[in-house]
Amino acid sequence: MEPDIVQGTSPRIILHLDMDSFYASVEMQGRPELRGKAVVIGADPNHGKGRGVVATCSYEARAFGIRSAMPISQAFVLCPHAVFLPPDFPRYVKSSADVMAILKAHGFPLQQVSIDEAFLDVSQLGTFPAATDLAVRIKDTILTHLGLTCSIGLAPTKVVAKIASDVHKPGGLTIVEPENLVSFLAPMPVRKIPGIGKKSEAELFEMGIRTIRDLAAFDIQVLIARFGRSAIALQDIAAGIDKSEVKEQDGVKSVSRETTFSNDTDDEQLIAATMDALAEEVCRNLSDVSLHCRTVTVKVRYQGFVTRTKARTLPHYTGDPATVCTCAHTLLRDIFDGRKIRLLGIRLSSFDTCDARQMTLEV
Ligand code: TTP
Ligand code: CA
């Protein structure tokens, strides 16, 4: 018999899938000689003198302390005998599309949130055991058809599903039923909440907030004074409340890059140089996947978390870094009001091919 679902009273069941060491795993497809090896994808290490960073690495390489966004020179010091490979973006975009097609085939609302990550709203299945069966089938299909492993979280909210998928990586399947939601979250470090990076974590530590339990119990007025209105949503998340829905994103395609300054800054030269670097990198991503864009969006987050974005659609498609850069600087001038900036970002969208999915990287 079909389970009875009464809108608003039955718990939602959200599935979050995240591929394991994605670029590295794709490189290992069909290359069994790489299995079990420390494999690092990123810039050329050039015998330890290389510039640039690690994109990702196999779990074997992580055992040596290598991580995403680490300077490649440091990765070389940690594990000189690792196999270092340059990124092959078109291949990763193709693999990503294959994974998303497997997810889509089940007919539930799907939201892809990055090249290797997606949410499915599987509430219609009615029970967590039924959703667990589906998760097991999805993992099997991805392994059998693509030779790739992934980790899945199942929970009543998107945020908790995302946190859960990370708990037993690689190859994990973590289920958080509604009655376990609060006890699952409570002991976790606040850093586990998506969007809380190194800097927010340090600010929360200063206030004596270490775990999600601490955050849920903290005086909301003090939090608002420090982080602005976004503190309310943050505390809700800590209490397991998150009404955000799985949004199907047909046709939403963008490539973006953003960075948080190590200290909030109003230094115009530093801000301009950072914008140049972000624009250049995002154009490189664009050309790696053979795309041209028309819309450039600049994002500025000020001290206190007030965020402003401004977009401009160009008259022609472009992949030219100089054009994108000029446009980004004009937009930045329009929204920069002299206050100290915490985070700067750029997004390119409105592509002339339908091949790319959303790719966001924070460095
Ligand atoms: P992630 O999902 O963050 O990492 P991952 O899939 O490599 O490993 P994990 O098992 O921990 O999920 O990122 C997905 C891909 O995005 C990753 O394979 C490479 C790319 N990436 C970068 O290029 N630079 C980065 O700093 C990060 C974090 C990811
Ligand atoms: Ca991943």
Short mmCIF file of C-alpha atoms and ligand atoms in Angstrom, two decimals:
data_model
loop_
_atom_site.label_atom_id
_atom_site.label_comp_id
_atom_site.label_asym_id
_atom_site.label_seq_id
_atom_site.Cartn_x
_atom_site.Cartn_y
_atom_site.Cartn_z
CA MET A 1 0.00 0.00 0.00
CA GLU A 2 1.18 3.54 -0.77
CA PRO A 3 2.24 5.38 2.38
CA ASP A 4 0.05 8.28 3.38
CA ILE A 5 1.84 11.59 3.08
CA VAL A 6 0.10 14.62 4.48
CA GLN A 7 1.86 17.75 3.29
CA GLY A 8 3.41 19.61 6.19
CA THR A 9 3.13 16.85 8.79
CA SER A 10 5.16 13.95 7.41
CA PRO A 11 8.89 14.48 7.69
CA ARG A 12 10.64 15.28 4.47
CA ILE A 13 13.31 12.86 3.32
CA ILE A 14 16.23 14.53 1.61
CA LEU A 15 19.08 12.62 0.00
CA HIS A 16 22.45 14.33 -0.48
CA LEU A 17 25.05 12.67 -2.67
CA ASP A 18 28.69 13.71 -2.87
CA MET A 19 31.22 11.87 -5.05
CA ASP A 20 34.40 10.68 -3.31
CA SER A 21 37.69 12.42 -4.27
CA PHE A 22 35.91 13.24 -7.51
CA TYR A 23 38.60 14.41 -9.98
CA ALA A 24 41.07 11.83 -8.66
CA SER A 25 38.51 9.02 -8.90
CA VAL A 26 37.63 9.97 -12.48
CA GLU A 27 41.33 9.82 -13.38
CA MET A 28 41.46 6.33 -11.89
CA GLN A 29 38.58 5.09 -14.04
CA GLY A 30 40.03 2.60 -16.47
CA ARG A 31 43.54 3.01 -15.02
CA PRO A 32 43.82 0.18 -12.49
CA GLU A 33 47.54 0.92 -12.08
CA LEU A 34 46.53 4.05 -10.12
CA ARG A 35 44.30 2.16 -7.67
CA GLY A 36 45.57 2.29 -4.11
CA LYS A 37 48.10 5.00 -4.99
CA ALA A 38 48.52 8.54 -3.74
CA VAL A 39 47.14 10.51 -6.72
CA VAL A 40 47.15 14.32 -6.69
CA ILE A 41 45.26 16.42 -9.23
CA GLY A 42 46.36 20.01 -9.66
CA ALA A 43 49.19 22.24 -10.78
CA ASP A 44 52.52 20.84 -11.99
CA PRO A 45 54.67 20.27 -8.85
CA ASN A 46 57.82 20.95 -10.89
CA HIS A 47 60.01 18.97 -8.45
CA GLY A 48 58.77 21.03 -5.52
CA LYS A 49 59.20 24.43 -7.22
CA GLY A 50 55.75 24.46 -8.82
CA ARG A 51 53.26 27.24 -8.21
CA GLY A 52 49.50 26.73 -7.95
CA VAL A 53 47.44 24.43 -5.78
CA VAL A 54 46.02 20.95 -5.31
CA ALA A 55 42.50 20.56 -6.76
CA THR A 56 41.95 17.26 -4.99
CA CYS A 57 43.70 13.99 -4.21
CA SER A 58 42.94 10.33 -3.54
CA TYR A 59 42.28 9.21 0.02
CA GLU A 60 45.69 7.47 -0.05
CA ALA A 61 47.28 10.91 -0.65
CA ARG A 62 45.19 12.40 2.17
CA ALA A 63 46.92 9.97 4.55
CA PHE A 64 50.09 12.03 3.89
CA GLY A 65 48.28 15.24 4.88
CA ILE A 66 47.62 16.48 1.33
CA ARG A 67 44.39 18.49 0.94
CA SER A 68 42.46 20.52 -1.68
CA ALA A 69 43.71 24.11 -2.12
CA MET A 70 47.10 23.32 -0.55
CA PRO A 71 50.11 24.71 -2.46
CA ILE A 72 51.31 22.00 -4.83
CA SER A 73 54.88 22.58 -3.58
CA GLN A 74 53.76 21.59 -0.08
CA ALA A 75 51.99 18.49 -1.44
CA PHE A 76 55.26 17.52 -3.14
CA VAL A 77 57.15 17.82 0.16
CA LEU A 78 54.54 15.69 1.94
CA CYS A 79 54.56 12.93 -0.66
CA PRO A 80 57.13 13.27 -3.48
CA HIS A 81 56.34 9.80 -4.87
CA ALA A 82 52.64 10.62 -5.40
CA VAL A 83 51.30 10.51 -8.96
CA PHE A 84 50.72 14.17 -9.92
CA LEU A 85 48.24 14.73 -12.75
CA PRO A 86 46.93 17.91 -14.42
CA PRO A 87 43.15 18.44 -14.30
CA ASP A 88 41.09 17.28 -17.27
CA PHE A 89 37.93 19.39 -16.81
CA PRO A 90 35.98 18.23 -19.87
CA ARG A 91 36.28 14.67 -18.55
CA TYR A 92 35.02 15.69 -15.11
CA VAL A 93 32.09 17.59 -16.62
CA LYS A 94 31.16 14.48 -18.64
CA SER A 95 31.39 12.21 -15.56
CA SER A 96 29.35 14.69 -13.57
CA ALA A 97 26.63 14.59 -16.24
CA ASP A 98 26.67 10.76 -16.12
CA VAL A 99 26.20 10.79 -12.33
CA MET A 100 23.39 13.34 -12.54
CA ALA A 101 21.64 11.28 -15.25
CA ILE A 102 21.63 8.26 -12.91
CA LEU A 103 20.08 10.39 -10.16
CA LYS A 104 17.55 11.99 -12.47
CA ALA A 105 16.35 8.62 -13.74
CA HIS A 106 14.55 8.02 -10.44
CA GLY A 107 12.16 10.87 -11.17
CA PHE A 108 12.47 12.81 -7.90
CA PRO A 109 13.16 16.56 -7.70
CA LEU A 110 16.90 16.98 -8.24
CA GLN A 111 19.12 19.95 -7.40
CA GLN A 112 22.71 19.81 -8.52
CA VAL A 113 24.78 22.07 -6.28
CA SER A 114 28.28 21.57 -7.61
CA ILE A 115 30.13 19.44 -10.11
CA ASP A 116 29.93 16.35 -7.87
CA GLU A 117 27.10 17.02 -5.45
CA ALA A 118 23.31 16.94 -5.59
CA PHE A 119 20.16 16.79 -3.49
CA LEU A 120 17.14 14.60 -4.25
CA ASP A 121 13.83 15.14 -2.45
CA VAL A 122 12.67 11.55 -1.96
CA SER A 123 9.86 12.35 0.52
CA GLN A 124 7.39 10.59 -1.78
CA LEU A 125 8.97 7.27 -0.77
CA GLY A 126 7.30 7.82 2.60
CA THR A 127 9.76 6.06 4.93
CA PHE A 128 13.44 6.18 5.72
CA PRO A 129 13.89 2.41 5.11
CA ALA A 130 12.47 2.86 1.58
CA ALA A 131 14.79 5.84 1.03
CA THR A 132 17.72 3.79 2.33
CA ASP A 133 16.99 1.08 -0.27
CA LEU A 134 17.05 3.72 -2.98
CA ALA A 135 20.35 5.15 -1.67
CA VAL A 136 21.93 1.68 -1.78
CA ARG A 137 20.70 1.18 -5.35
CA ILE A 138 22.06 4.57 -6.44
CA LYS A 139 25.47 3.77 -4.95
CA ASP A 140 25.51 0.39 -6.71
CA THR A 141 24.50 1.85 -10.06
CA ILE A 142 27.16 4.56 -9.92
CA LEU A 143 29.80 1.99 -8.99
CA THR A 144 28.75 -0.55 -11.60
CA HIS A 145 28.20 1.84 -14.50
CA LEU A 146 30.86 4.44 -13.81
CA GLY A 147 33.35 2.71 -11.51
CA LEU A 148 33.06 5.59 -9.05
CA THR A 149 32.19 5.67 -5.35
CA CYS A 150 30.10 8.26 -3.58
CA SER A 151 28.81 9.07 -0.12
CA ILE A 152 25.16 9.65 0.70
CA GLY A 153 23.34 11.30 3.58
CA LEU A 154 19.60 10.88 4.25
CA ALA A 155 17.87 13.30 6.62
CA PRO A 156 14.72 15.39 7.09
CA THR A 157 16.49 18.61 5.96
CA LYS A 158 18.96 19.62 3.26
CA VAL A 159 21.58 20.91 5.66
CA VAL A 160 21.56 17.76 7.78
CA ALA A 161 21.59 15.51 4.69
CA LYS A 162 24.69 17.38 3.50
CA ILE A 163 26.41 17.10 6.86
CA ALA A 164 25.46 13.40 7.01
CA SER A 165 26.92 12.56 3.58
CA ASP A 166 30.31 13.71 4.86
CA VAL A 167 30.32 11.64 8.06
CA HIS A 168 31.42 8.27 6.68
CA LYS A 169 33.43 9.28 3.61
CA PRO A 170 34.50 7.61 1.39
CA GLY A 171 31.74 5.20 0.44
CA GLY A 172 29.49 6.21 3.33
CA LEU A 173 25.76 5.99 3.81
CA THR A 174 24.52 7.91 6.86
CA ILE A 175 20.89 8.05 7.86
CA VAL A 176 19.54 10.62 10.30
CA GLU A 177 15.89 9.94 11.13
CA PRO A 178 13.82 12.79 12.60
CA GLU A 179 14.05 11.49 16.18
CA ASN A 180 17.86 11.51 15.96
CA LEU A 181 18.23 14.91 14.32
CA VAL A 182 19.11 16.97 17.38
CA SER A 183 21.40 14.36 18.97
CA PHE A 184 23.19 13.93 15.62
CA LEU A 185 23.91 17.65 15.31
CA ALA A 186 24.59 18.56 18.95
CA PRO A 187 28.18 17.28 19.41
CA MET A 188 29.43 18.34 15.96
CA PRO A 189 31.91 21.19 15.64
CA VAL A 190 30.24 24.33 14.22
CA ARG A 191 32.54 24.09 11.18
CA LYS A 192 30.38 21.21 9.93
CA ILE A 193 27.58 23.65 9.10
CA PRO A 194 27.84 24.46 5.38
CA GLY A 195 28.88 28.09 4.97
CA ILE A 196 30.87 28.25 8.21
CA GLY A 197 34.45 28.53 7.08
CA LYS A 198 37.69 28.98 9.00
CA LYS A 199 37.00 32.60 9.75
CA SER A 200 33.46 32.29 11.11
CA GLU A 201 34.60 29.27 13.08
CA ALA A 202 37.33 31.36 14.75
CA GLU A 203 34.83 34.14 15.53
CA LEU A 204 32.43 31.63 17.08
CA PHE A 205 35.27 30.07 19.09
CA GLU A 206 36.08 33.51 20.48
CA MET A 207 32.53 33.69 21.77
CA GLY A 208 32.93 30.26 23.41
CA ILE A 209 30.87 28.47 20.76
CA ARG A 210 32.47 25.21 19.67
CA THR A 211 29.74 22.71 19.03
CA ILE A 212 26.40 22.97 17.27
CA ARG A 213 24.83 22.42 20.70
CA ASP A 214 26.63 25.59 21.97
CA LEU A 215 25.37 27.52 18.95
CA ALA A 216 21.76 26.38 19.41
CA ALA A 217 21.79 27.47 23.06
CA PHE A 218 23.57 30.84 22.58
CA ASP A 219 21.86 34.18 23.22
CA ILE A 220 20.41 35.13 19.83
CA GLN A 221 20.72 38.89 20.46
CA VAL A 222 24.48 38.56 20.97
CA LEU A 223 24.74 36.47 17.80
CA ILE A 224 22.75 39.05 15.81
CA ALA A 225 24.99 41.85 17.10
CA ARG A 226 28.00 39.95 15.75
CA PHE A 227 26.74 38.33 12.54
CA GLY A 228 23.67 40.37 11.59
CA ARG A 229 20.26 38.92 10.73
CA SER A 230 21.85 35.81 9.19
CA ALA A 231 22.43 34.65 12.81
CA ILE A 232 18.74 33.71 13.03
CA ALA A 233 18.97 31.23 10.16
CA LEU A 234 22.25 29.97 11.57
CA GLN A 235 20.73 29.25 14.97
CA ASP A 236 17.72 27.57 13.33
CA ILE A 237 20.10 25.28 11.46
CA ALA A 238 21.84 24.44 14.74
CA ALA A 239 18.44 23.45 16.15
CA GLY A 240 17.78 21.21 13.13
CA ILE A 241 15.31 23.64 11.54
CA ASP A 242 15.83 24.16 7.82
CA LYS A 243 12.87 24.58 5.52
CA SER A 244 14.92 25.12 2.35
CA GLU A 245 13.59 23.06 -0.52
CA VAL A 246 15.26 21.00 -3.19
CA LYS A 247 15.03 23.37 -6.12
CA GLU A 248 15.15 21.86 -9.57
CA GLN A 249 17.52 23.97 -11.56
CA ASP A 250 16.78 23.28 -15.14
CA GLY A 251 19.13 25.42 -17.13
CA VAL A 252 20.89 27.03 -14.17
CA LYS A 253 24.48 26.97 -15.17
CA SER A 254 27.30 29.01 -13.82
CA VAL A 255 31.00 28.94 -13.12
CA SER A 256 32.15 30.87 -10.09
CA ARG A 257 35.08 31.55 -7.90
CA GLU A 258 35.18 33.30 -4.54
CA THR A 259 37.64 33.95 -1.77
CA THR A 260 37.52 35.09 1.86
CA PHE A 261 40.29 37.53 2.83
CA SER A 262 42.38 36.40 5.78
CA ASN A 263 41.64 39.85 7.31
CA ASP A 264 38.70 42.05 6.30
CA THR A 265 40.11 44.74 4.05
CA ASP A 266 39.34 48.12 2.45
CA ASP A 267 42.70 48.23 0.68
CA GLU A 268 41.61 49.11 -2.86
CA GLN A 269 44.79 47.80 -4.47
CA LEU A 270 44.48 44.43 -2.77
CA ILE A 271 40.78 44.23 -3.64
CA ALA A 272 41.46 45.09 -7.30
CA ALA A 273 44.32 42.56 -7.55
CA THR A 274 42.14 39.87 -5.99
CA MET A 275 39.34 40.65 -8.45
CA ASP A 276 41.86 40.30 -11.31
CA ALA A 277 43.00 36.90 -10.02
CA LEU A 278 39.44 35.65 -9.53
CA ALA A 279 38.38 36.83 -13.01
CA GLU A 280 41.39 35.17 -14.58
CA GLU A 281 40.78 31.87 -12.79
CA VAL A 282 37.09 31.78 -13.56
CA CYS A 283 37.84 32.42 -17.25
CA ARG A 284 40.32 29.56 -17.16
CA ASN A 285 37.56 27.28 -15.82
CA LEU A 286 35.31 28.55 -18.59
CA SER A 287 37.79 27.75 -21.33
CA ASP A 288 38.54 24.36 -19.78
CA VAL A 289 34.95 23.36 -20.42
CA SER A 290 34.82 25.11 -23.82
CA LEU A 291 32.21 27.69 -22.87
CA HIS A 292 31.48 31.34 -23.50
CA CYS A 293 29.34 33.43 -21.19
CA ARG A 294 27.30 36.62 -21.37
CA THR A 295 26.54 37.47 -17.75
CA VAL A 296 29.12 38.54 -15.19
CA THR A 297 28.08 38.80 -11.53
CA VAL A 298 30.25 40.26 -8.78
CA LYS A 299 29.62 39.48 -5.13
CA VAL A 300 30.94 41.48 -2.18
CA ARG A 301 30.38 40.46 1.43
CA TYR A 302 31.17 43.20 3.88
CA GLN A 303 32.25 42.93 7.48
CA GLY A 304 29.08 41.99 9.35
CA PHE A 305 27.98 39.61 6.57
CA VAL A 306 25.98 42.12 4.50
CA THR A 307 26.29 40.77 0.97
CA ARG A 308 25.79 42.71 -2.26
CA THR A 309 25.82 41.36 -5.78
CA LYS A 310 25.56 43.07 -9.10
CA ALA A 311 25.28 41.50 -12.53
CA ARG A 312 25.72 42.72 -16.05
CA THR A 313 24.79 40.96 -19.26
CA LEU A 314 27.18 41.71 -22.10
CA PRO A 315 25.97 42.28 -25.67
CA HIS A 316 28.03 39.31 -26.93
CA TYR A 317 29.20 35.95 -25.61
CA THR A 318 32.78 36.07 -24.44
CA GLY A 319 35.49 33.90 -22.93
CA ASP A 320 38.05 36.69 -23.01
CA PRO A 321 39.61 37.33 -19.56
CA ALA A 322 40.25 41.03 -20.32
CA THR A 323 36.58 41.65 -21.21
CA VAL A 324 35.36 39.77 -18.13
CA CYS A 325 37.89 41.59 -15.96
CA THR A 326 36.87 45.05 -17.18
CA CYS A 327 33.22 44.23 -16.61
CA ALA A 328 33.98 42.83 -13.11
CA HIS A 329 35.85 46.00 -12.13
CA THR A 330 32.97 48.22 -13.30
CA LEU A 331 30.52 46.16 -11.24
CA LEU A 332 32.85 46.19 -8.24
CA ARG A 333 33.15 50.01 -8.44
CA ASP A 334 29.34 50.21 -8.40
CA ILE A 335 28.91 48.15 -5.25
CA PHE A 336 32.07 48.93 -3.26
CA ASP A 337 31.21 51.61 -0.71
CA GLY A 338 34.52 51.82 1.13
CA ARG A 339 33.59 49.49 3.96
CA LYS A 340 35.88 46.60 4.83
CA ILE A 341 35.32 43.54 2.65
CA ARG A 342 35.26 39.98 3.96
CA LEU A 343 34.63 38.01 0.79
CA LEU A 344 34.87 38.69 -2.92
CA GLY A 345 33.41 36.53 -5.67
CA ILE A 346 32.68 36.42 -9.39
CA ARG A 347 30.22 34.30 -11.32
CA LEU A 348 29.89 33.78 -15.06
CA SER A 349 26.60 32.54 -16.48
CA SER A 350 24.32 32.58 -19.57
CA PHE A 351 26.40 30.12 -21.54
CA ASP A 352 26.25 29.42 -25.25
CA THR A 353 26.34 25.66 -24.83
CA CYS A 354 24.19 23.50 -22.60
CA ASP A 355 26.99 21.35 -21.35
CA ALA A 356 28.14 22.85 -18.10
CA ARG A 357 26.67 22.52 -14.67
CA GLN A 358 27.23 24.78 -11.76
CA MET A 359 30.77 24.75 -10.44
CA THR A 360 31.71 26.82 -7.41
CA LEU A 361 34.99 26.75 -5.63
CA GLU A 362 35.98 28.65 -2.56
CA VAL A 363 39.69 29.09 -1.96
P1 TTP B 1 34.95 18.14 -3.11
O1 TTP B 1 33.64 17.42 -3.13
O2 TTP B 1 35.15 19.20 -2.08
O3 TTP B 1 36.14 17.11 -2.88
P2 TTP B 1 36.40 15.67 -3.49
O4 TTP B 1 35.21 15.16 -4.24
O5 TTP B 1 37.66 15.70 -4.27
O6 TTP B 1 36.66 14.80 -2.20
P3 TTP B 1 35.62 14.32 -1.08
O7 TTP B 1 35.68 12.83 -1.11
O8 TTP B 1 36.17 14.89 0.20
O9 TTP B 1 34.27 14.87 -1.42
O10 TTP B 1 35.23 18.80 -4.50
C1 TTP B 1 34.80 18.21 -5.72
C2 TTP B 1 35.83 18.49 -6.79
O11 TTP B 1 36.01 19.90 -6.94
C3 TTP B 1 37.20 17.93 -6.46
O12 TTP B 1 37.35 16.58 -6.86
C4 TTP B 1 38.11 18.86 -7.19
C5 TTP B 1 37.38 20.20 -7.20
N1 TTP B 1 37.96 21.10 -6.18
C6 TTP B 1 38.98 21.98 -6.56
O13 TTP B 1 39.36 22.03 -7.74
N2 TTP B 1 39.52 22.80 -5.62
C7 TTP B 1 39.12 22.79 -4.30
O14 TTP B 1 39.66 23.55 -3.47
C8 TTP B 1 38.08 21.88 -3.93
C9 TTP B 1 37.62 21.83 -2.48
C10 TTP B 1 37.53 21.06 -4.90
CA CA B 2 33.11 15.25 -3.37
#
